[in-house]
């Protein structure tokens, strides 16, 4: 009996490709002041993130390409959104915040590539997933607060999520570095 097809031309990779296009749309729309359209695309992109992984596992369509492309698109959605929000007056997103988010993603991706490239396992942990949830909540509430600036509590909520996301981004990056150091120490000894 043949194993399931591992072609890169499958439903999960098509879904990820659509999410990639949505991410680019978000990055284009935010600086143009089209916050509502950006919000809609962002929500669709992040809420469908689980679908490609679920489909790939359920129908045996996990590919090496998908294992790289899916997390790459996740990073484009989050990093691109926060970079775009830096230039929007009233977003509260400072350049150092976007840089922190991008730096953490680059660091963890590099560590993961190095460790998994040498045969180790460096899968995402719960802290990383909660970081993503807080980052998404921050982006959504910030976009909403830009749409409804008179709703003061929305602005406060957006900033609370933003600062919480930045704190968890830094902390989860630290946890990944400690975990990577432990794995690398085992490989050396």
PDB file of N, CA and C in Angstrom, residues 183-189:
ATOM      1  N   UNK A 183      19.845  21.888  25.382  1.00  0.00           N
ATOM      2  CA  UNK A 183      19.940  20.901  24.293  1.00  0.00           C
ATOM      3  C   UNK A 183      21.341  20.905  23.706  1.00  0.00           C
ATOM      4  N   UNK A 184      21.883  22.089  23.491  1.00  0.00           N
ATOM      5  CA  UNK A 184      23.217  22.188  22.895  1.00  0.00           C
ATOM      6  C   UNK A 184      24.291  21.646  23.842  1.00  0.00           C
ATOM      7  N   UNK A 185      24.132  21.853  25.149  1.00  0.00           N
ATOM      8  CA  UNK A 185      25.070  21.311  26.128  1.00  0.00           C
ATOM      9  C   UNK A 185      25.080  19.787  26.089  1.00  0.00           C
ATOM     10  N   UNK A 186      23.871  19.178  25.942  1.00  0.00           N
ATOM     11  CA  UNK A 186      23.791  17.709  25.847  1.00  0.00           C
ATOM     12  C   UNK A 186      24.508  17.202  24.603  1.00  0.00           C
ATOM     13  N   UNK A 187      24.380  17.954  23.501  1.00  0.00           N
ATOM     14  CA  UNK A 187      25.025  17.537  22.252  1.00  0.00           C
ATOM     15  C   UNK A 187      26.537  17.591  22.358  1.00  0.00           C
ATOM     16  N   UNK A 188      27.064  18.529  23.133  1.00  0.00           N
ATOM     17  CA  UNK A 188      28.515  18.704  23.269  1.00  0.00           C
ATOM     18  C   UNK A 188      29.096  17.613  24.164  1.00  0.00           C
ATOM     19  N   UNK A 189      28.350  17.244  25.227  1.00  0.00           N
ATOM     20  CA  UNK A 189      28.906  16.255  26.169  1.00  0.00           C
ATOM     21  C   UNK A 189      28.746  14.839  25.722  1.00  0.00           C
TER      22      UNK A 189
END
